[in-house]
Coordinates of C-alpha atoms and ligand atoms in Angstrom, one line a residue:
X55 CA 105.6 113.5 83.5
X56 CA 102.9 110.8 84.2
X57 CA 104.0 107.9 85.8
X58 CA 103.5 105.0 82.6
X59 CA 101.5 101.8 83.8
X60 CA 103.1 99.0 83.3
X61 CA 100.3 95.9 83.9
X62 CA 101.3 92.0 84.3
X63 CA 104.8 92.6 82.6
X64 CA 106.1 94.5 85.9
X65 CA 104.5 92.1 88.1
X66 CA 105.8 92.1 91.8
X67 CA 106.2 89.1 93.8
X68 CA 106.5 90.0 97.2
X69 CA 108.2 88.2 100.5
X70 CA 106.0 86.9 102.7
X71 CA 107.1 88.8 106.2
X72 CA 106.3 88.2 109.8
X73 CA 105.7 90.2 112.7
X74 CA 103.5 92.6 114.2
X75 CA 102.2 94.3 111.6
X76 CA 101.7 91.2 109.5
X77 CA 99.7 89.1 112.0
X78 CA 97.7 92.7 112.0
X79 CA 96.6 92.4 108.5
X80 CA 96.2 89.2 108.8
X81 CA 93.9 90.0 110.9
X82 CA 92.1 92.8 109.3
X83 CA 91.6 90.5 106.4
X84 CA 89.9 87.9 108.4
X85 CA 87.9 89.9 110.0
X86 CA 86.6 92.4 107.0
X87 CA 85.9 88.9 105.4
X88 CA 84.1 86.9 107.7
X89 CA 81.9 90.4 108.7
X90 CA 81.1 90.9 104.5
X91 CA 80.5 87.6 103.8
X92 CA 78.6 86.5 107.0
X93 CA 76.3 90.2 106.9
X94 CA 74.0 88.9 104.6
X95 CA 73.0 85.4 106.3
X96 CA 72.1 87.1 109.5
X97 CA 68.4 87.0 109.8
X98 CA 66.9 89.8 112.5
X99 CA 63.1 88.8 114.0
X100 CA 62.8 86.7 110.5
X101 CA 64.2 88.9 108.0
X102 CA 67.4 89.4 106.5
X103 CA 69.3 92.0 109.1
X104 CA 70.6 94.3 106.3
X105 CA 69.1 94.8 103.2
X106 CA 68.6 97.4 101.0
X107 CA 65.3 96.5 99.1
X108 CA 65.3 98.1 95.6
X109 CA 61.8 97.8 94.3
X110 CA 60.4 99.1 97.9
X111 CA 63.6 101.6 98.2
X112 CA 63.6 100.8 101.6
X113 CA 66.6 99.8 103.8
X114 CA 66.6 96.8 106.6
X115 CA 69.0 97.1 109.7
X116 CA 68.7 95.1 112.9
X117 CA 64.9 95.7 112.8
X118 CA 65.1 99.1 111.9
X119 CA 63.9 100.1 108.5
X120 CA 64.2 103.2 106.6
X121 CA 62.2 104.6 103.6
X122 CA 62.7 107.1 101.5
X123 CA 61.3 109.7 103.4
X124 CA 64.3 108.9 105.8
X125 CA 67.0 109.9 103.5
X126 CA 68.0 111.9 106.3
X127 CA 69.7 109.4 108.1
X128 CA 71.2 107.6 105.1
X129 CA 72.7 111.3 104.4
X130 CA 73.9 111.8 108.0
X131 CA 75.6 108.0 107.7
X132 CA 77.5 109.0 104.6
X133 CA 78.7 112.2 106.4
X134 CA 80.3 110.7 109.6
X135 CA 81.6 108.4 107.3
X136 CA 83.4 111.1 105.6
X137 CA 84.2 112.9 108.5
X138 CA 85.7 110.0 110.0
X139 CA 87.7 109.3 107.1
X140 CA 89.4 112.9 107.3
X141 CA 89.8 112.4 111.2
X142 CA 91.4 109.1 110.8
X143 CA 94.1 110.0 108.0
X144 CA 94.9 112.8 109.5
X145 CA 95.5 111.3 112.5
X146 CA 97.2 107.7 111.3
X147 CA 97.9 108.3 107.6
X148 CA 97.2 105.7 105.2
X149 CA 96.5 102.5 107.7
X150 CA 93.2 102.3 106.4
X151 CA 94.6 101.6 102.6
X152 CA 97.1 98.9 104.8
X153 CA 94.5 97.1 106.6
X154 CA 91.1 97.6 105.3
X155 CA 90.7 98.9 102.5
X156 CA 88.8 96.3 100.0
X157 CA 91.6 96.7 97.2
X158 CA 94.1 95.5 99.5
X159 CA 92.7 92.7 101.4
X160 CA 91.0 90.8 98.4
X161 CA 94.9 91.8 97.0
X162 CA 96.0 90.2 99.9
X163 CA 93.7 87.1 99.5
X164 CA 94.6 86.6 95.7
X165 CA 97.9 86.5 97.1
X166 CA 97.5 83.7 99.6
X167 CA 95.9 81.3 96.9
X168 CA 99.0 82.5 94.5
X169 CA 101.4 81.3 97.6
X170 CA 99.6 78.3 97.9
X171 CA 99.4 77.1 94.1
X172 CA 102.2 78.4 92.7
X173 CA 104.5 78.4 95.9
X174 CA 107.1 81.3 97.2
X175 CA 108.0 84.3 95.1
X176 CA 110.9 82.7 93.6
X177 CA 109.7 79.8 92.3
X178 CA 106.7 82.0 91.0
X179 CA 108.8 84.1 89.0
X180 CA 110.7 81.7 87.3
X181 CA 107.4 79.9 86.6
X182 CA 106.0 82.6 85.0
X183 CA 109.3 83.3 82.8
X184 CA 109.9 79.6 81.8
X185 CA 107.6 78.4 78.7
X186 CA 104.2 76.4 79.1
X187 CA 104.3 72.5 80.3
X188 CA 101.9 70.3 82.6
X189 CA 103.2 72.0 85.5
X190 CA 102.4 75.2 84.8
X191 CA 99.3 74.4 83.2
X192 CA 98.4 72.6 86.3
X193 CA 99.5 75.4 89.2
X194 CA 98.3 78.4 87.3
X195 CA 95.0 76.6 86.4
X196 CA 93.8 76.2 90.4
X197 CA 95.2 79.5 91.3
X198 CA 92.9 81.1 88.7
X199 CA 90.3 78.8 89.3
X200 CA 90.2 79.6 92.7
X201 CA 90.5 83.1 92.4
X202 CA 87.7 83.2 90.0
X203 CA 85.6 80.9 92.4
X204 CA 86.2 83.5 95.4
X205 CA 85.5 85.9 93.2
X206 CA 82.1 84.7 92.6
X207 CA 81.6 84.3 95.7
X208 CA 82.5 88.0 96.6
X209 CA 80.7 89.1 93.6
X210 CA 77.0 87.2 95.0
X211 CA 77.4 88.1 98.7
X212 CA 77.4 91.9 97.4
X213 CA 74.1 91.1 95.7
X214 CA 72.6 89.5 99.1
X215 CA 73.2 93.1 100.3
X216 CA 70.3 93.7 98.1
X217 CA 68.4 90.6 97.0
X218 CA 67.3 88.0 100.1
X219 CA 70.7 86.2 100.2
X220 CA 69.1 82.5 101.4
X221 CA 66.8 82.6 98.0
X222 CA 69.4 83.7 96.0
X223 CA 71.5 81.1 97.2
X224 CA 68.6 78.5 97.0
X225 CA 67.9 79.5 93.6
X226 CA 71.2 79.0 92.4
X227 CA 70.9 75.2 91.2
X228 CA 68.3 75.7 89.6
X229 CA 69.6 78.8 87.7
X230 CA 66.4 80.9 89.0
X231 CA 69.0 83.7 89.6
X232 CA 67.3 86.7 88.3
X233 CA 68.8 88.8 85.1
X234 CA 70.6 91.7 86.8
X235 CA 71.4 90.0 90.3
X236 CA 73.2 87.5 87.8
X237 CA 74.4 90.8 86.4
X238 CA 75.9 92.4 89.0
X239 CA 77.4 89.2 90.6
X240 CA 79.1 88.4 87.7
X241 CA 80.2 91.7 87.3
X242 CA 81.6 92.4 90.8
X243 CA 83.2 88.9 90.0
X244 CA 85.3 90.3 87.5
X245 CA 86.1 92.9 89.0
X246 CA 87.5 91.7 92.1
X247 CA 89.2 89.0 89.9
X248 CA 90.8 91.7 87.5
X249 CA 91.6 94.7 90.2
X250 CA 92.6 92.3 92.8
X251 CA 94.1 88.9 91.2
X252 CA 96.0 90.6 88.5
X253 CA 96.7 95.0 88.5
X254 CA 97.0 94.6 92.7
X255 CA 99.0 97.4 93.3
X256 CA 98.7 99.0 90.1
X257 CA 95.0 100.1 91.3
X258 CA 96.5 101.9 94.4
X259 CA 99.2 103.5 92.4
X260 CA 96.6 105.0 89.2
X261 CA 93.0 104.5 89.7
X262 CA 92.4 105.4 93.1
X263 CA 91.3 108.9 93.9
X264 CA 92.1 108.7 97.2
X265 CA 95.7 108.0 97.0
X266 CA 95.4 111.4 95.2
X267 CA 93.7 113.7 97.4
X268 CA 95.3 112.1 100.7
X269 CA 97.6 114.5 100.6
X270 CA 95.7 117.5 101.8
X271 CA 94.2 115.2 104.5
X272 CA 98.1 114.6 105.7
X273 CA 100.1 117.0 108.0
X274 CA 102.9 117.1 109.6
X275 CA 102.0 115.1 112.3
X276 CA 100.6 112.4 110.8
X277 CA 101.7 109.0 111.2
X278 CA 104.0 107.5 107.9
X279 CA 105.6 104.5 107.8
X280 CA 109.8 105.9 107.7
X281 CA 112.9 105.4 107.6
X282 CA 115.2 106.7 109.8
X283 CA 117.8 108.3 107.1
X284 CA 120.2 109.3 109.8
X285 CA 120.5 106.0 111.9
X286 CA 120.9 104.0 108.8
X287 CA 122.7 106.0 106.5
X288 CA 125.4 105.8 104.3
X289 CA 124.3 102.0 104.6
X290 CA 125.8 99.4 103.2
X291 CA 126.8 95.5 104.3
X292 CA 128.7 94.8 107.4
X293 CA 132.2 94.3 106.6
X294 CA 133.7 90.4 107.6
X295 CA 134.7 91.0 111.4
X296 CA 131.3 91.8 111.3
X297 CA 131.9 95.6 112.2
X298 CA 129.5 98.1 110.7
X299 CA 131.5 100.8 108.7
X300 CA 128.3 102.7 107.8
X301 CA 125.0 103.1 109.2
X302 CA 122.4 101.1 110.6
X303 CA 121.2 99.7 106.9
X304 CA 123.4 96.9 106.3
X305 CA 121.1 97.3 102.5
X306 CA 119.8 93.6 102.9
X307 CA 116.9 94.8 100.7
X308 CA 114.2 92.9 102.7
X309 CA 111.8 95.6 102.8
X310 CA 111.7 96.6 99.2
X311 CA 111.4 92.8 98.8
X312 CA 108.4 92.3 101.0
X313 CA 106.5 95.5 99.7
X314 CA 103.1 95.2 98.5
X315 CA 103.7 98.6 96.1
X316 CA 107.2 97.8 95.2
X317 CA 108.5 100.9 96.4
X318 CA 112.2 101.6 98.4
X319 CA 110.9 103.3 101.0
X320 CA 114.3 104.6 102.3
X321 CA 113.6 107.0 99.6
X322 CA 111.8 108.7 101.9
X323 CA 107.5 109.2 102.0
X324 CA 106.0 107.8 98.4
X325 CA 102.5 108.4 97.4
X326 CA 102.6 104.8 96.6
X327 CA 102.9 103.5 100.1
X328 CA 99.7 102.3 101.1
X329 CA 101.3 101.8 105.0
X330 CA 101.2 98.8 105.8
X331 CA 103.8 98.1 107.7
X332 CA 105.1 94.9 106.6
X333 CA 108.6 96.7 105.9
X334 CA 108.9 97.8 109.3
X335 CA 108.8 94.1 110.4
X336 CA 110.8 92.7 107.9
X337 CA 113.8 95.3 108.5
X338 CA 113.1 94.6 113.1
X339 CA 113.6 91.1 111.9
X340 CA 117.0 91.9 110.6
X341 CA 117.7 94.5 113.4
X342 CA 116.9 91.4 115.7
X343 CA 119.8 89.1 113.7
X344 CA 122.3 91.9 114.3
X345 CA 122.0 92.3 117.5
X346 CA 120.7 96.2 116.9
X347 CA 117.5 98.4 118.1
X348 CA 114.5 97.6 116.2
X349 CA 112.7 100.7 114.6
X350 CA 115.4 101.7 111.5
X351 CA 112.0 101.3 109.9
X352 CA 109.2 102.5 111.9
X353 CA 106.3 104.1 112.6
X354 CA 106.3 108.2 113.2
X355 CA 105.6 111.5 111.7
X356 CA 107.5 114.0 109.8
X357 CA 108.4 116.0 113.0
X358 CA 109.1 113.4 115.2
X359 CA 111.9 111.9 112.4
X360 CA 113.4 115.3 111.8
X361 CA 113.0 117.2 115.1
X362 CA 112.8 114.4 117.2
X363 CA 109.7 116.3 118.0
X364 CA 106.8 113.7 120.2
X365 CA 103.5 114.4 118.1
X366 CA 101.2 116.8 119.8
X367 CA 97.9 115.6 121.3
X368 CA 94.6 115.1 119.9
X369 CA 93.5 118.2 121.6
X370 CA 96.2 120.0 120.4
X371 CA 95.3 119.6 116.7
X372 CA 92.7 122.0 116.3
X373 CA 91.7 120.1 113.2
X374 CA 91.4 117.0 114.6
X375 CA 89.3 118.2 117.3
X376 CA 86.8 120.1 115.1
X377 CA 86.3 117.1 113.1
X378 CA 85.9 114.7 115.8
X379 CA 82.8 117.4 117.4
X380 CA 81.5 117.5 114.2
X381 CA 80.9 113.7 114.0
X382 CA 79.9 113.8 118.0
X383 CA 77.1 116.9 116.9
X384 CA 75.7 114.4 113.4
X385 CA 75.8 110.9 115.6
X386 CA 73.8 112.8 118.7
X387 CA 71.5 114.4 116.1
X388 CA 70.8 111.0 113.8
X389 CA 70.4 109.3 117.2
X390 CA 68.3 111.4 118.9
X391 CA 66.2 111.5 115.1
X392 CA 65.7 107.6 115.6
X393 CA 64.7 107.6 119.1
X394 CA 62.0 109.4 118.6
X395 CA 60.6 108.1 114.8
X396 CA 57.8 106.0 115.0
X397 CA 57.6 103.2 113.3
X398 CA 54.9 104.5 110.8
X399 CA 54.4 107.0 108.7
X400 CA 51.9 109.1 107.0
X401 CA 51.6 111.2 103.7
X402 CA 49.0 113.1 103.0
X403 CA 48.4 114.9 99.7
X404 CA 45.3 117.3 98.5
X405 CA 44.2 115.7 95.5
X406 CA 44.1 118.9 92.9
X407 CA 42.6 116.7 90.6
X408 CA 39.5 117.1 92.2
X409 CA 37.8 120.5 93.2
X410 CA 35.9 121.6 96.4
X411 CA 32.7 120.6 96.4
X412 CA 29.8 121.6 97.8
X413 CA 27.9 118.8 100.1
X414 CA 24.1 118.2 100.7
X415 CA 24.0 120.3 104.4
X416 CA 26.6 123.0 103.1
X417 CA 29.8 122.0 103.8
X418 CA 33.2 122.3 101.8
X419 CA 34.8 118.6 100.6
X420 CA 38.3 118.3 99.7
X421 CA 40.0 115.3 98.5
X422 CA 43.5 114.0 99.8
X423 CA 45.6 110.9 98.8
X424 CA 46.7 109.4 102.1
X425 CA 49.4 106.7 102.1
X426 CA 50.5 105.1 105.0
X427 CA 53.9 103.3 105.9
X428 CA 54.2 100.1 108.4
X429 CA 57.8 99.5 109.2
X430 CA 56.6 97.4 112.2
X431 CA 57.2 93.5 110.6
X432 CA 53.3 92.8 111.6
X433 CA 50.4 94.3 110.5
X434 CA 49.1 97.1 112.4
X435 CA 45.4 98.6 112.6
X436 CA 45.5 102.2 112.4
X437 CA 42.9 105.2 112.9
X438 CA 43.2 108.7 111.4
X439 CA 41.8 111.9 112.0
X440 CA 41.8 114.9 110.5
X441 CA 41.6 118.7 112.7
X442 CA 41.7 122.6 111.9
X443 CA 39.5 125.5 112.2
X444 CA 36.1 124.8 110.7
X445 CA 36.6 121.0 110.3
X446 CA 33.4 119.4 111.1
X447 CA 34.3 115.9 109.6
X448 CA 36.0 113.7 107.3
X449 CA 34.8 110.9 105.4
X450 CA 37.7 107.8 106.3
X451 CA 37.9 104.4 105.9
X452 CA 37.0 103.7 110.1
X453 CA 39.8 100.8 110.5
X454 CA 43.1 100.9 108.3
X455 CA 44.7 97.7 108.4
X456 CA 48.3 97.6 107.1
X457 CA 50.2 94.7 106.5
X458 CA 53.4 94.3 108.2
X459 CA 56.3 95.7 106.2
X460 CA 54.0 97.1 104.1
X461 CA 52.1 100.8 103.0
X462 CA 47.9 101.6 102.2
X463 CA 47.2 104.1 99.9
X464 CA 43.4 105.3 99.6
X465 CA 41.4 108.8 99.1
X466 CA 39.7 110.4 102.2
X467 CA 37.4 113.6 102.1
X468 CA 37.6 116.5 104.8
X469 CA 34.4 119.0 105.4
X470 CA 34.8 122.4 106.8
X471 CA 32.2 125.1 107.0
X472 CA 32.0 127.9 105.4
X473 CA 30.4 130.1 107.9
X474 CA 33.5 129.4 110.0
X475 CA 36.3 129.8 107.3
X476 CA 36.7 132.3 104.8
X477 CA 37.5 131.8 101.5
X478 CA 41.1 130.7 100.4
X479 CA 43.5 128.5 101.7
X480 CA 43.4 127.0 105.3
X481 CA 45.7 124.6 107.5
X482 CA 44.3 121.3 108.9
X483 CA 46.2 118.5 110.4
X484 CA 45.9 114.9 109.8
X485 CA 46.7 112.4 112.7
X486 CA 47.7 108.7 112.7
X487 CA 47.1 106.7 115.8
X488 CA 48.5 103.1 116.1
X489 CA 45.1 101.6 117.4
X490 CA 47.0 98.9 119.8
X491 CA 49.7 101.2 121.1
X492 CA 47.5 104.8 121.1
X493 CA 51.0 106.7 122.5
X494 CA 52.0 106.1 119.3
X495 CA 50.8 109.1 116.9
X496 CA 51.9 111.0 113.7
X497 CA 50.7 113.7 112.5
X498 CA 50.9 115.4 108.6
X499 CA 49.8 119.4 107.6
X500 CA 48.1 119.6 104.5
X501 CA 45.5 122.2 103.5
X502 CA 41.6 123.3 102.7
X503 CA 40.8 125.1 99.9
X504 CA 37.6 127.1 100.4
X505 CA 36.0 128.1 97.6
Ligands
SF4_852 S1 106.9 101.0 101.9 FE1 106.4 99.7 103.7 S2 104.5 100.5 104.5 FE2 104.8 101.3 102.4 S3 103.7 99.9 101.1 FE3 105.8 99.2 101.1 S4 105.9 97.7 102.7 FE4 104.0 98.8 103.0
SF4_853 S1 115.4 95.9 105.7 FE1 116.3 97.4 107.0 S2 118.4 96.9 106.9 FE2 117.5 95.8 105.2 S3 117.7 97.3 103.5 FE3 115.7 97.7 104.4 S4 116.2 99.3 105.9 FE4 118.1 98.4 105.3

């Protein structure tokens, strides 16, 4: 039977914890942060380092830029991502959903300006039961008004991803923010406000797909947060001379307490634990008080907790391995792509619009669009040429200027002779030559139609 939601009614409060894995996250969120909201004011030889440029679909990184034609690349990105999403569950389980994932640090964030308006757990709760006064008003008012203005600010740095950041910024007093950047910032706001300031955990629990299909990703060997059922069981408090009747547990409940899902986890591995860890240092924290081995709570993998087995190497996972040399093969290939792309492009297109034609001294005349793409930031002069069997000349422009950043479209018009060429369809190659660096050359196919 489905699970039912249950929204701000069941809300959890957790414990703040400390220890390793804590000061982890901590540090996760910090550093996701300051590397999403600092991207976008990073300027690269006077543009905006990365950008993706909507109206000229073309995408800015660290002086690289990428066009359409260059989808390529874009495709082979979103397949090591992929790949290296499979490699790394497999290999440590859900740490990614514990430490980076954007769900759980803006969660994690919300939560800090919670804790710092509205003060520890406790006192949360019973403010949240107790009726409406000044206090409440007061505290509740500059938790959401902060998480809203973080939000905001979350929601507009996503749009400098796409629209110069430092003029969207600049434009902001003056409320010459465009319709849809205003749009999607405000939108992204409200997202991040709703999914992270108020249904938190409930997003991990039902909306995310890939809390769902994890679980093919997962084997036996995969690292889980767990409990050690047979150290600490039957558990139970310590009886008065301080002896321990049962197990390890002593049932403190400090690590459902601190949980970000609200899950027991010594019910044993839980969809719903998103792994991070902060059980595992609230229960070494008790082990420390007692006197007893850390690790009741640790982490391991389903063999190693019930065989004791040690989890097998990398290159003993044949899994592991195959999707680690498939990421190796697409990274060599991409990079190998962008060593050798220039930095300009060419397209070249017979314009059926118009047919062969005969000219003056007897020679065929076909009609091509050329475009021409600069990603070089300054303008570059350019010379073409066209080549094949039969091709006594063209009729170009003789210098193409582009401007940096920028592309040239025009019409040129290739003669080939007929006493050379029969009739039908023939190859010929077009050829771009940066005029100040001449090592630099690309060159397009297109054909001749003889008549
Ligand atoms: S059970 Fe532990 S690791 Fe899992 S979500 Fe809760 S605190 Fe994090
Ligand atoms: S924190 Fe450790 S000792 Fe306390 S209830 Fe959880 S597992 Fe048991």
């Amino acid at each position: 039977m489905a699970t039912p939601i249950h929204f701000v009614s069941n809300k959890l409060y957790p414990k703040l914890s400390r220890g390793r894995f804590s000061h982890w996250r901590t540090g996760f969120v910090i550093v996701t942060q300051l590397l999403f909201l600092l991207t976008p004011w990073v300027n690269w030889h006077g543009q905006q380092a990365v950008r993706f440029d909507f109206d000229s679909m073309r995408l800015y990184l660290f002086g690289l830029t990428l066009l359409p034609q260059d989808f390529i690349y874009l495709a082979a990105m979103l397949i090591i991502s992929a790949l290296g999403l499979f490699l790394w569950t497999m290999i440590a389980g859900r740490l990614w959903c514990g430490f980076s994932c954007p769900q759980t640090v803006y969660t994690e964030i919300m939560l800090w300006i919670e804790r710092l308006f509205e003060g520890p757990p406790n006192a949360r709760r019973k403010r949240d039961a107790a009726p409406w006064g000044a206090d409440k008003l007061l505290r509740k008012g500059a938790s959401q008004a902060s998480m809203l203005l973080f939000s905001l600010w979350t929601g507009l740095t996503l749009v400098g991803y796409f629209s110069p950041m430092r003029q969207l910024v600049a434009g902001l007093p003056a409320g010459q923010t465009g319709f849809w950047e205003a749009f999607f910032a405000l939108s992204y706001a409200g997202f991040t406000w709703l999914l992270a300031g108020h249904l938190r955990e409930q997003v991990c629990k039902h909306m995310c797909p890939y809390a769902r299909f994890q679980g093919v990703m997962f084997d036996r060997d995969t690292l889980i947060v767990a409990y050690d059922e047979q150290r600490g069981e039957p558990r139970g408090a310590r009886r008065k001379d301080g002896s321990q009747a049962q197990g390890s547990c002593v049932d403190c409940g400090l690590c459902v307490q601190v949980c970000p899902a609200g899950i027991d986890i010594r019910q044993g591995l839980q969809y719903e634990c998103i792994g991070c860890g902060v059980c595992i240092d609230a229960c070494d924290e008790v082990m420390d008080k007692l006197a007893a081995p850390r690790g009741l709570i640790r982490l391991s993998t389903q063999n190693a907790m019930e065989q004791g087995a040690a989890p097998p190497s990398f290159w003993q996972r044949p899994r592991a391995v195959v999707y680690a040399s498939l990421i190796g093969t697409t990274v060599l290939l991409m990079a190998a792509g962008l060593w050798q792309r220039e930095p300009f492009r060419v397209e070249v297109l017979r314009d059926r619009a118009v047919m062969a034609r005969e000219t003056a001294d007897g020679y065929i005349e076909n009609a091509y669009t050329v475009r021409i793409f600069n990603t070089r930031p300054d303008a570059r002069t350019y010379t073409l040429t066209a080549a094949g069997d039969g091709v006594v000349g063209q009729r170009l422009p003789k210098l193409l200027q582009v401007p940096g950043d920028g592309e040239l479209s025009f019409t040129i018009n290739v003669m080939a002779d007929p006493a050379v060429l029969a009739k039908g369809s023939h190859p010929i190659s077009i050829a771009l030559q940066d005029r100040h660096t001449p090592e630099d050359k690309v060159t397009e196919t297109s054909r001749i139609l003889m008549p």
